[in-house]
């Protein structure tokens, strides 16, 4: 038997043999269950990141893992050169669940965003009648849509794009949460094919736009014959207290309430992360036939996209969201969480503000973006048994699994409160 390795040894291995494209908090996890994870020394933590909202259904959900293991023993991959018996039922399920005619299955969020961009451009040339290679897609400042060359081409995060050029043209960047800027961009450019937007900007620091912004954006796009493309890779699947963030205050919490007056239906919906409950890489692009049918055989694909394991995992993961009423839970606990954070903020100078929707929240630490304070606060939270990470500089995102109960949430609130009160800069 090999001696069990310590956290320090495992960190050294990653440091020596792995590319340094991440800067992890110094905790080495070996096990997860529900809202908890355990490190290799056996210490238990509340997970307040949920793998960037991929693990909304909680770690190792038995129903999701069961579906995955069963299918893994039966058939894992056929490629799309052949049909498989899991894909069709999944496609029917997921399109009915979200209310679209068709789905295009991919694996990662970035791939789904790439797929949406390709779909939007093809639609622009073949349906809208934009002349070839002239299509423009409007995006927002401080967007995060993934890490491919094309996606970083329209990022304004210098860390993400510096020295990765030459970049893909065809994008216009405008301020977020500014429908006048969108209106101007649509009016001033002839060849706009789509508007790609996060209904809440997660990576940017859980920036919630003003109410009405998403509705107005969709309205402007519709009037202009431009596709409204929602990237809900992080905000979707119950995270913000409704099935999708574009559901707004619609509290159906089940499948999209198409006649709810707050629901803004995207022309293209991009999902990833929690569509698999974090068990397996699954992403999806949903659209109606008038858009999706522009893609013909051979024009787009993925070896693993739509594989039977992914199909079974996604159905199970979405059933868990519905059956365990995770949207309602996120909505209810989110209200309590922000109220408690505001109570703590009233009695400390360390934190300025809490913002968010459902269980996608962030606190703004009272220091400069360049300061180490938020990082050090996360280190202190870790010592006290709660794992979270700064998004940008002085902003800490709090996004626990949605299977959390109120008692667990209150325990987390007291860990956060104690950590803030004891924190020395
Ligand atoms: C995480 C994320 C992506 C990228 O997903 P990957 O699976 O990491 O490629 C895209 N868009 C948003 C909004 C995300 O949060």
Tab-separated table of C-alpha atoms and ligand atoms in Angstrom:
chain	number	residue	atom	x	y	z
A	1	UNK	CA	0.000	0.000	0.000
A	2	UNK	CA	1.215	3.454	-0.874
A	3	UNK	CA	1.384	5.904	2.021
A	4	UNK	CA	-1.432	8.442	1.750
A	5	UNK	CA	-0.151	11.788	0.484
A	6	UNK	CA	-0.595	14.989	2.480
A	7	UNK	CA	-2.135	18.193	1.157
A	8	UNK	CA	1.339	19.715	0.904
A	9	UNK	CA	2.666	16.846	-1.187
A	10	UNK	CA	-0.347	16.905	-3.509
A	11	UNK	CA	-0.059	20.672	-3.974
A	12	UNK	CA	3.629	20.224	-4.821
A	13	UNK	CA	2.745	17.656	-7.490
A	14	UNK	CA	0.287	20.014	-9.168
A	15	UNK	CA	2.806	22.797	-8.934
A	16	UNK	CA	5.609	20.763	-10.501
A	17	UNK	CA	3.729	18.806	-13.168
A	18	UNK	CA	0.679	20.911	-13.966
A	19	UNK	CA	0.511	24.080	-16.026
A	20	UNK	CA	0.115	27.094	-13.787
A	21	UNK	CA	-3.132	28.344	-15.305
A	22	UNK	CA	-4.932	28.502	-11.936
A	23	UNK	CA	-4.149	29.887	-8.500
A	24	UNK	CA	-6.118	27.601	-6.153
A	25	UNK	CA	-6.798	28.146	-2.492
A	26	UNK	CA	-4.545	25.771	-0.541
A	27	UNK	CA	-7.021	23.028	0.206
A	28	UNK	CA	-6.904	19.546	-1.352
A	29	UNK	CA	-10.323	17.926	-1.571
A	30	UNK	CA	-10.916	14.211	-1.761
A	31	UNK	CA	-14.616	13.690	-1.108
A	32	UNK	CA	-17.931	15.497	-1.426
A	33	UNK	CA	-21.495	14.876	-0.356
A	34	UNK	CA	-24.351	17.347	-0.662
A	35	UNK	CA	-23.252	20.769	0.571
A	36	UNK	CA	-20.003	19.459	2.077
A	37	UNK	CA	-16.511	18.539	0.903
A	38	UNK	CA	-13.660	16.963	2.858
A	39	UNK	CA	-9.920	17.514	2.417
A	40	UNK	CA	-7.296	14.758	2.442
A	41	UNK	CA	-6.653	15.378	6.146
A	42	UNK	CA	-10.336	14.690	6.826
A	43	UNK	CA	-11.416	18.259	7.564
A	44	UNK	CA	-14.979	19.043	6.535
A	45	UNK	CA	-16.007	22.243	4.741
A	46	UNK	CA	-19.109	23.917	3.419
A	47	UNK	CA	-18.618	24.394	-0.316
A	48	UNK	CA	-19.585	27.991	-1.087
A	49	UNK	CA	-18.414	27.926	-4.694
A	50	UNK	CA	-20.120	24.774	-6.025
A	51	UNK	CA	-17.527	24.526	-8.805
A	52	UNK	CA	-18.667	27.891	-10.187
A	53	UNK	CA	-22.317	26.794	-9.919
A	54	UNK	CA	-21.866	23.423	-11.635
A	55	UNK	CA	-22.739	21.505	-8.467
A	56	UNK	CA	-26.148	23.110	-7.840
A	57	UNK	CA	-27.632	19.687	-7.005
A	58	UNK	CA	-24.955	19.043	-4.357
A	59	UNK	CA	-21.881	16.854	-4.488
A	60	UNK	CA	-22.269	13.270	-5.684
A	61	UNK	CA	-26.041	13.369	-5.814
A	62	UNK	CA	-26.993	9.667	-5.697
A	63	UNK	CA	-29.571	9.937	-8.453
A	64	UNK	CA	-27.164	11.664	-10.839
A	65	UNK	CA	-24.206	9.430	-9.989
A	66	UNK	CA	-26.474	6.380	-10.257
A	67	UNK	CA	-27.585	7.375	-13.755
A	68	UNK	CA	-23.981	8.012	-14.733
A	69	UNK	CA	-22.638	4.712	-13.391
A	70	UNK	CA	-25.462	2.659	-14.920
A	71	UNK	CA	-24.931	4.194	-18.328
A	72	UNK	CA	-21.125	3.990	-18.030
A	73	UNK	CA	-21.426	0.224	-17.613
A	74	UNK	CA	-23.706	-0.068	-20.639
A	75	UNK	CA	-22.498	2.261	-23.380
A	76	UNK	CA	-20.327	5.366	-23.064
A	77	UNK	CA	-19.634	6.741	-26.513
A	78	UNK	CA	-20.809	6.025	-30.018
A	79	UNK	CA	-20.007	9.379	-31.620
A	80	UNK	CA	-22.745	10.951	-33.668
A	81	UNK	CA	-21.787	8.764	-36.624
A	82	UNK	CA	-24.488	6.480	-35.235
A	83	UNK	CA	-27.657	7.022	-33.226
A	84	UNK	CA	-27.726	6.043	-29.554
A	85	UNK	CA	-30.731	5.148	-27.422
A	86	UNK	CA	-30.166	7.867	-24.775
A	87	UNK	CA	-29.818	10.986	-26.921
A	88	UNK	CA	-33.311	11.217	-28.430
A	89	UNK	CA	-35.112	10.859	-25.072
A	90	UNK	CA	-32.756	13.468	-23.557
A	91	UNK	CA	-33.361	15.877	-26.436
A	92	UNK	CA	-37.128	15.531	-26.034
A	93	UNK	CA	-36.811	16.008	-22.271
A	94	UNK	CA	-34.494	19.015	-22.317
A	95	UNK	CA	-36.366	20.888	-25.066
A	96	UNK	CA	-39.697	20.420	-23.262
A	97	UNK	CA	-38.098	21.378	-19.953
A	98	UNK	CA	-36.853	24.706	-21.283
A	99	UNK	CA	-39.480	25.300	-23.963
A	100	UNK	CA	-37.500	25.228	-27.221
A	101	UNK	CA	-37.911	23.219	-30.431
A	102	UNK	CA	-34.378	21.887	-30.559
A	103	UNK	CA	-31.121	21.372	-28.682
A	104	UNK	CA	-27.557	21.079	-29.922
A	105	UNK	CA	-25.541	19.083	-27.376
A	106	UNK	CA	-21.936	19.972	-26.552
A	107	UNK	CA	-19.667	19.364	-23.549
A	108	UNK	CA	-18.238	22.527	-22.030
A	109	UNK	CA	-19.681	25.981	-21.579
A	110	UNK	CA	-17.151	27.574	-23.910
A	111	UNK	CA	-18.045	25.087	-26.635
A	112	UNK	CA	-21.699	25.936	-26.232
A	113	UNK	CA	-20.920	29.659	-26.527
A	114	UNK	CA	-18.860	28.947	-29.658
A	115	UNK	CA	-21.777	26.933	-31.003
A	116	UNK	CA	-24.176	29.799	-30.328
A	117	UNK	CA	-21.859	32.235	-32.132
A	118	UNK	CA	-21.631	29.941	-35.162
A	119	UNK	CA	-25.383	29.368	-35.160
A	120	UNK	CA	-26.066	33.101	-34.898
A	121	UNK	CA	-23.699	33.942	-37.744
A	122	UNK	CA	-25.075	31.235	-40.030
A	123	UNK	CA	-28.617	32.384	-39.317
A	124	UNK	CA	-27.571	35.967	-40.078
A	125	UNK	CA	-26.255	35.048	-43.534
A	126	UNK	CA	-28.896	32.540	-44.511
A	127	UNK	CA	-32.032	34.000	-42.937
A	128	UNK	CA	-31.437	37.657	-42.081
A	129	UNK	CA	-29.533	38.216	-45.323
A	130	UNK	CA	-26.363	39.840	-44.017
A	131	UNK	CA	-23.584	39.663	-46.594
A	132	UNK	CA	-20.982	37.004	-45.975
A	133	UNK	CA	-18.346	37.692	-43.321
A	134	UNK	CA	-19.963	40.985	-42.307
A	135	UNK	CA	-21.990	39.790	-39.297
A	136	UNK	CA	-21.436	41.532	-35.967
A	137	UNK	CA	-22.346	40.249	-32.538
A	138	UNK	CA	-22.811	42.726	-29.712
A	139	UNK	CA	-21.297	41.736	-26.352
A	140	UNK	CA	-20.912	43.491	-23.005
A	141	UNK	CA	-18.037	44.988	-21.048
A	142	UNK	CA	-16.762	42.662	-18.329
A	143	UNK	CA	-18.353	39.638	-19.980
A	144	UNK	CA	-17.214	36.132	-19.210
A	145	UNK	CA	-18.137	33.497	-21.780
A	146	UNK	CA	-15.197	31.074	-21.590
A	147	UNK	CA	-11.634	30.669	-22.752
A	148	UNK	CA	-11.424	29.847	-26.455
A	149	UNK	CA	-9.527	32.113	-28.833
A	150	UNK	CA	-12.723	33.588	-30.274
A	151	UNK	CA	-14.296	34.135	-26.856
A	152	UNK	CA	-11.246	35.875	-25.403
A	153	UNK	CA	-11.204	37.992	-28.561
A	154	UNK	CA	-14.157	39.950	-27.205
A	155	UNK	CA	-13.169	39.958	-23.536
A	156	UNK	CA	-11.938	43.200	-21.981
A	157	UNK	CA	-10.112	41.288	-19.250
A	158	UNK	CA	-6.482	41.871	-20.203
A	159	UNK	CA	-5.337	38.852	-18.196
A	160	UNK	CA	-7.597	36.600	-20.276
A	161	UNK	CA	-6.619	37.999	-23.670
A	162	UNK	CA	-3.094	39.456	-23.506
A	163	UNK	CA	-0.747	37.745	-25.987
A	164	UNK	CA	-3.377	35.331	-27.257
A	165	UNK	CA	-4.013	37.322	-30.451
A	166	UNK	CA	-4.580	37.724	-33.339
A	167	UNK	CA	-8.218	37.872	-32.350
A	168	UNK	CA	-11.460	36.949	-34.084
A	169	UNK	CA	-13.207	40.012	-35.537
A	170	UNK	CA	-16.948	40.594	-35.661
A	171	UNK	CA	-17.763	41.724	-32.130
A	172	UNK	CA	-18.918	45.071	-30.796
A	173	UNK	CA	-18.544	45.660	-27.075
A	174	UNK	CA	-20.917	47.948	-25.199
A	175	UNK	CA	-21.468	48.740	-21.501
A	176	UNK	CA	-23.522	46.180	-19.546
A	177	UNK	CA	-26.828	47.197	-18.034
A	178	UNK	CA	-27.179	50.053	-20.526
A	179	UNK	CA	-30.080	49.605	-22.913
A	180	UNK	CA	-29.423	53.011	-24.510
A	181	UNK	CA	-25.969	51.765	-25.503
A	182	UNK	CA	-27.561	48.664	-26.985
A	183	UNK	CA	-30.097	50.731	-28.901
A	184	UNK	CA	-27.302	52.925	-30.278
A	185	UNK	CA	-25.174	49.923	-31.263
A	186	UNK	CA	-28.146	48.359	-33.057
A	187	UNK	CA	-28.933	51.617	-34.875
A	188	UNK	CA	-25.373	52.523	-35.809
A	189	UNK	CA	-24.385	49.156	-37.249
A	190	UNK	CA	-26.053	47.572	-40.249
A	191	UNK	CA	-24.944	44.017	-39.823
A	192	UNK	CA	-25.791	43.078	-36.260
A	193	UNK	CA	-26.702	39.401	-36.012
A	194	UNK	CA	-26.997	38.926	-32.270
A	195	UNK	CA	-26.624	40.275	-28.759
A	196	UNK	CA	-24.782	37.870	-26.439
A	197	UNK	CA	-25.360	38.596	-22.760
A	198	UNK	CA	-25.220	37.094	-19.272
A	199	UNK	CA	-28.516	37.919	-17.493
A	200	UNK	CA	-26.392	38.397	-14.352
A	201	UNK	CA	-22.633	38.772	-14.771
A	202	UNK	CA	-21.205	36.059	-12.517
A	203	UNK	CA	-17.456	36.213	-13.063
A	204	UNK	CA	-17.516	39.996	-13.170
A	205	UNK	CA	-18.574	39.844	-9.513
A	206	UNK	CA	-22.256	38.880	-9.512
A	207	UNK	CA	-23.361	42.085	-11.155
A	208	UNK	CA	-27.169	42.135	-11.256
A	209	UNK	CA	-28.511	44.513	-13.909
A	210	UNK	CA	-31.372	46.919	-13.185
A	211	UNK	CA	-34.786	45.360	-13.349
A	212	UNK	CA	-36.194	45.732	-16.833
A	213	UNK	CA	-32.806	45.647	-18.562
A	214	UNK	CA	-33.151	42.122	-19.897
A	215	UNK	CA	-36.738	42.720	-21.042
A	216	UNK	CA	-35.697	45.932	-22.794
A	217	UNK	CA	-32.697	44.252	-24.418
A	218	UNK	CA	-34.878	41.493	-25.818
A	219	UNK	CA	-37.404	44.057	-27.066
A	220	UNK	CA	-34.698	46.070	-28.840
A	221	UNK	CA	-33.250	42.919	-30.416
A	222	UNK	CA	-36.661	41.761	-31.583
A	223	UNK	CA	-37.445	45.157	-33.136
A	224	UNK	CA	-34.123	45.040	-34.977
A	225	UNK	CA	-34.377	41.420	-36.136
A	226	UNK	CA	-31.342	40.553	-34.020
A	227	UNK	CA	-30.986	37.360	-32.005
A	228	UNK	CA	-31.083	37.708	-28.225
A	229	UNK	CA	-28.561	35.147	-26.950
A	230	UNK	CA	-28.551	34.400	-23.215
A	231	UNK	CA	-25.468	32.778	-21.700
A	232	UNK	CA	-26.964	31.065	-18.641
A	233	UNK	CA	-24.049	28.691	-18.113
A	234	UNK	CA	-23.611	30.087	-14.601
A	235	UNK	CA	-26.968	31.715	-13.829
A	236	UNK	CA	-29.187	28.928	-15.164
A	237	UNK	CA	-30.598	25.745	-13.646
A	238	UNK	CA	-32.187	27.262	-10.505
A	239	UNK	CA	-29.083	29.115	-9.251
A	240	UNK	CA	-30.743	32.526	-9.118
A	241	UNK	CA	-34.024	31.358	-7.618
A	242	UNK	CA	-35.855	30.609	-10.840
A	243	UNK	CA	-35.140	27.975	-13.435
A	244	UNK	CA	-33.316	30.564	-15.534
A	245	UNK	CA	-32.221	34.085	-14.694
A	246	UNK	CA	-34.248	35.276	-17.710
A	247	UNK	CA	-37.321	34.021	-15.863
A	248	UNK	CA	-36.917	37.122	-13.703
A	249	UNK	CA	-39.359	37.059	-10.828
A	250	UNK	CA	-41.274	34.152	-12.268
A	251	UNK	CA	-41.323	31.684	-9.413
A	252	UNK	CA	-42.585	28.627	-11.235
A	253	UNK	CA	-39.338	26.974	-10.200
A	254	UNK	CA	-40.236	24.042	-12.342
A	255	UNK	CA	-40.057	24.406	-16.071
A	256	UNK	CA	-40.326	27.724	-17.823
A	257	UNK	CA	-43.637	29.424	-17.312
A	258	UNK	CA	-43.919	30.625	-20.884
A	259	UNK	CA	-46.823	32.925	-20.142
A	260	UNK	CA	-45.287	34.437	-17.014
A	261	UNK	CA	-45.033	38.150	-17.656
A	262	UNK	CA	-41.453	38.302	-16.398
A	263	UNK	CA	-40.085	35.505	-18.587
A	264	UNK	CA	-37.922	36.773	-21.435
A	265	UNK	CA	-37.433	33.997	-23.945
A	266	UNK	CA	-33.997	34.067	-25.518
A	267	UNK	CA	-33.682	33.262	-29.213
A	268	UNK	CA	-30.660	31.166	-28.276
A	269	UNK	CA	-30.154	29.796	-24.766
A	270	UNK	CA	-26.721	28.555	-23.673
A	271	UNK	CA	-26.484	26.123	-20.754
A	272	UNK	CA	-23.614	24.229	-19.133
A	273	UNK	CA	-22.255	23.662	-15.643
A	274	UNK	CA	-25.244	22.503	-13.521
A	275	UNK	CA	-27.030	20.838	-16.434
A	276	UNK	CA	-24.996	17.809	-15.318
A	277	UNK	CA	-24.920	18.625	-11.600
A	278	UNK	CA	-21.146	18.694	-11.888
A	279	UNK	CA	-20.906	14.983	-12.589
A	280	UNK	CA	-19.818	15.174	-16.203
A	281	UNK	CA	-19.108	17.868	-18.802
A	282	UNK	CA	-22.446	18.616	-20.473
A	283	UNK	CA	-23.506	21.784	-22.262
A	284	UNK	CA	-26.380	22.664	-24.523
A	285	UNK	CA	-27.536	25.256	-27.020
A	286	UNK	CA	-31.291	25.587	-27.349
A	287	UNK	CA	-33.211	27.381	-30.084
A	288	UNK	CA	-36.373	27.061	-32.112
A	289	UNK	CA	-36.458	25.471	-35.563
A	290	UNK	CA	-36.359	28.747	-37.491
A	291	UNK	CA	-32.861	29.263	-36.100
A	292	UNK	CA	-31.511	25.785	-35.359
A	293	UNK	CA	-32.444	24.393	-38.766
A	294	UNK	CA	-29.742	26.464	-40.473
A	295	UNK	CA	-27.222	23.882	-39.206
A	296	UNK	CA	-26.964	20.946	-41.584
A	297	UNK	CA	-25.014	17.671	-41.384
A	298	UNK	CA	-21.266	18.156	-41.312
A	299	UNK	CA	-21.403	21.849	-40.464
A	300	UNK	CA	-20.818	21.538	-36.720
A	301	UNK	CA	-20.190	18.780	-34.204
A	302	UNK	CA	-18.315	17.230	-31.340
A	303	UNK	CA	-17.103	13.672	-30.787
A	304	UNK	CA	-18.389	13.590	-27.221
A	305	UNK	CA	-21.382	15.936	-27.602
A	306	UNK	CA	-24.638	14.077	-27.012
A	307	UNK	CA	-22.980	10.894	-25.770
A	308	UNK	CA	-25.199	8.485	-23.828
A	309	UNK	CA	-23.567	9.127	-20.444
A	310	UNK	CA	-24.022	12.888	-20.847
A	311	UNK	CA	-27.633	12.382	-21.946
A	312	UNK	CA	-28.530	10.228	-18.923
A	313	UNK	CA	-26.656	12.471	-16.491
A	314	UNK	CA	-28.391	15.612	-17.776
A	315	UNK	CA	-31.870	14.107	-17.509
A	316	UNK	CA	-31.162	12.987	-13.937
A	317	UNK	CA	-29.649	16.345	-12.993
A	318	UNK	CA	-32.634	18.296	-14.359
A	319	UNK	CA	-35.084	15.931	-12.650
A	320	UNK	CA	-33.345	16.594	-9.341
A	321	UNK	CA	-33.742	20.353	-9.855
A	322	UNK	CA	-37.460	19.915	-10.463
A	323	UNK	CA	-38.220	17.166	-7.914
A	324	UNK	CA	-36.271	18.786	-5.072
A	325	UNK	CA	-37.638	22.249	-5.920
A	326	UNK	CA	-34.173	23.752	-5.975
A	327	UNK	CA	-35.260	27.029	-7.572
A	328	UNK	CA	-37.725	27.720	-4.739
A	329	UNK	CA	-35.102	26.769	-2.190
A	330	UNK	CA	-32.487	29.049	-3.777
A	331	UNK	CA	-34.971	31.887	-3.867
A	332	UNK	CA	-36.025	31.485	-0.233
A	333	UNK	CA	-32.519	30.960	1.168
A	334	UNK	CA	-31.143	33.784	-0.950
A	335	UNK	CA	-33.461	36.275	0.719
A	336	UNK	CA	-32.374	35.043	4.158
A	337	UNK	CA	-28.708	35.073	3.185
A	338	UNK	CA	-28.698	38.667	1.930
A	339	UNK	CA	-30.664	39.812	4.981
A	340	UNK	CA	-28.100	38.160	7.274
A	341	UNK	CA	-25.189	39.577	5.287
A	342	UNK	CA	-26.693	43.052	5.526
A	343	UNK	CA	-27.004	42.606	9.283
A	344	UNK	CA	-23.288	41.686	9.461
A	345	UNK	CA	-22.329	44.531	7.111
A	346	UNK	CA	-24.072	47.008	9.441
A	347	UNK	CA	-21.618	46.139	12.198
A	348	UNK	CA	-18.322	45.906	10.271
A	349	UNK	CA	-16.094	48.128	8.141
A	350	UNK	CA	-14.613	45.142	6.336
A	351	UNK	CA	-17.542	44.516	3.979
A	352	UNK	CA	-19.340	47.216	2.044
A	353	UNK	CA	-22.166	45.467	0.319
A	354	UNK	CA	-23.884	42.216	-0.578
A	355	UNK	CA	-25.624	41.704	-3.907
A	356	UNK	CA	-27.083	38.868	-5.872
A	357	UNK	CA	-30.188	36.900	-6.644
A	358	UNK	CA	-31.205	33.508	-5.327
A	359	UNK	CA	-28.074	31.731	-4.138
A	360	UNK	CA	-25.742	33.567	-6.501
A	361	UNK	CA	-24.389	36.323	-4.280
A	362	UNK	CA	-21.238	38.308	-3.662
A	363	UNK	CA	-19.876	40.563	-0.978
A	364	UNK	CA	-17.738	43.582	-1.762
A	365	UNK	CA	-14.757	43.821	0.541
A	366	UNK	CA	-13.786	47.308	1.672
A	367	UNK	CA	-10.410	47.525	-0.013
A	368	UNK	CA	-8.885	48.196	-3.433
A	369	UNK	CA	-9.183	45.721	-6.307
A	370	UNK	CA	-5.434	45.106	-6.099
A	371	UNK	CA	-5.490	44.360	-2.371
A	372	UNK	CA	-5.051	40.898	-0.892
A	373	UNK	CA	-7.849	41.415	1.615
A	374	UNK	CA	-10.522	39.347	-0.154
A	375	UNK	CA	-8.048	36.532	-0.750
A	376	UNK	CA	-6.947	36.593	2.887
A	377	UNK	CA	-10.556	36.610	4.024
A	378	UNK	CA	-11.161	33.477	1.912
A	379	UNK	CA	-8.115	31.854	3.549
A	380	UNK	CA	-9.615	32.690	6.960
A	381	UNK	CA	-13.020	31.329	5.886
A	382	UNK	CA	-11.301	28.132	4.815
A	383	UNK	CA	-9.682	27.813	8.254
A	384	UNK	CA	-13.168	28.137	9.728
A	385	UNK	CA	-14.625	25.483	7.440
A	386	UNK	CA	-16.145	27.362	4.493
A	387	UNK	CA	-14.718	27.458	0.956
A	388	UNK	CA	-15.178	30.493	-1.259
A	389	UNK	CA	-13.022	32.390	-3.724
A	390	UNK	CA	-12.666	36.014	-4.836
A	391	UNK	CA	-13.937	36.652	-8.363
A	392	UNK	CA	-12.251	39.924	-9.126
A	393	UNK	CA	-9.973	41.591	-6.608
A	394	UNK	CA	-12.140	42.650	-3.719
A	395	UNK	CA	-15.308	40.689	-4.570
A	396	UNK	CA	-16.079	37.292	-3.000
A	397	UNK	CA	-18.733	35.124	-4.629
A	398	UNK	CA	-20.949	33.008	-2.371
A	399	UNK	CA	-22.690	30.208	-4.267
A	400	UNK	CA	-23.418	27.117	-2.168
A	401	UNK	CA	-25.131	24.023	-3.571
A	402	UNK	CA	-28.875	24.601	-3.831
A	403	UNK	CA	-29.662	21.496	-1.759
A	404	UNK	CA	-28.646	23.445	1.353
A	405	UNK	CA	-31.243	23.715	4.122
A	406	UNK	CA	-31.947	26.737	6.301
A	407	UNK	CA	-30.153	25.361	9.340
A	408	UNK	CA	-27.003	24.729	7.294
A	409	UNK	CA	-27.269	28.190	5.785
A	410	UNK	CA	-27.454	29.754	9.251
A	411	UNK	CA	-24.395	27.775	10.320
A	412	UNK	CA	-22.586	29.191	7.279
A	413	UNK	CA	-23.764	32.690	8.174
A	414	UNK	CA	-22.217	32.294	11.631
A	415	UNK	CA	-18.934	31.042	10.128
A	416	UNK	CA	-18.855	34.104	7.868
A	417	UNK	CA	-19.787	36.431	10.737
A	418	UNK	CA	-17.166	34.992	13.088
A	419	UNK	CA	-14.505	35.137	10.364
A	420	UNK	CA	-15.271	38.764	9.541
A	421	UNK	CA	-15.322	39.770	13.217
A	422	UNK	CA	-11.995	38.076	13.952
A	423	UNK	CA	-10.302	39.176	10.734
A	424	UNK	CA	-7.179	41.308	11.055
A	425	UNK	CA	-5.856	42.996	7.924
B	1	LIG	C1	-18.193	29.018	-16.765
B	1	LIG	C2	-18.822	29.854	-17.817
B	1	LIG	C3	-18.589	29.619	-19.189
B	1	LIG	C4	-17.583	28.627	-19.674
B	1	LIG	O1	-17.842	27.315	-19.292
B	1	LIG	P1	-16.657	26.233	-19.343
B	1	LIG	O2	-17.361	24.934	-19.066
B	1	LIG	O3	-15.673	26.601	-18.294
B	1	LIG	O4	-16.072	26.287	-20.708
B	1	LIG	C5	-19.291	30.379	-20.106
B	1	LIG	N1	-20.149	31.331	-19.704
B	1	LIG	C6	-20.380	31.600	-18.408
B	1	LIG	C7	-21.364	32.662	-18.042
B	1	LIG	C8	-19.714	30.879	-17.416
B	1	LIG	O5	-19.933	31.169	-16.135
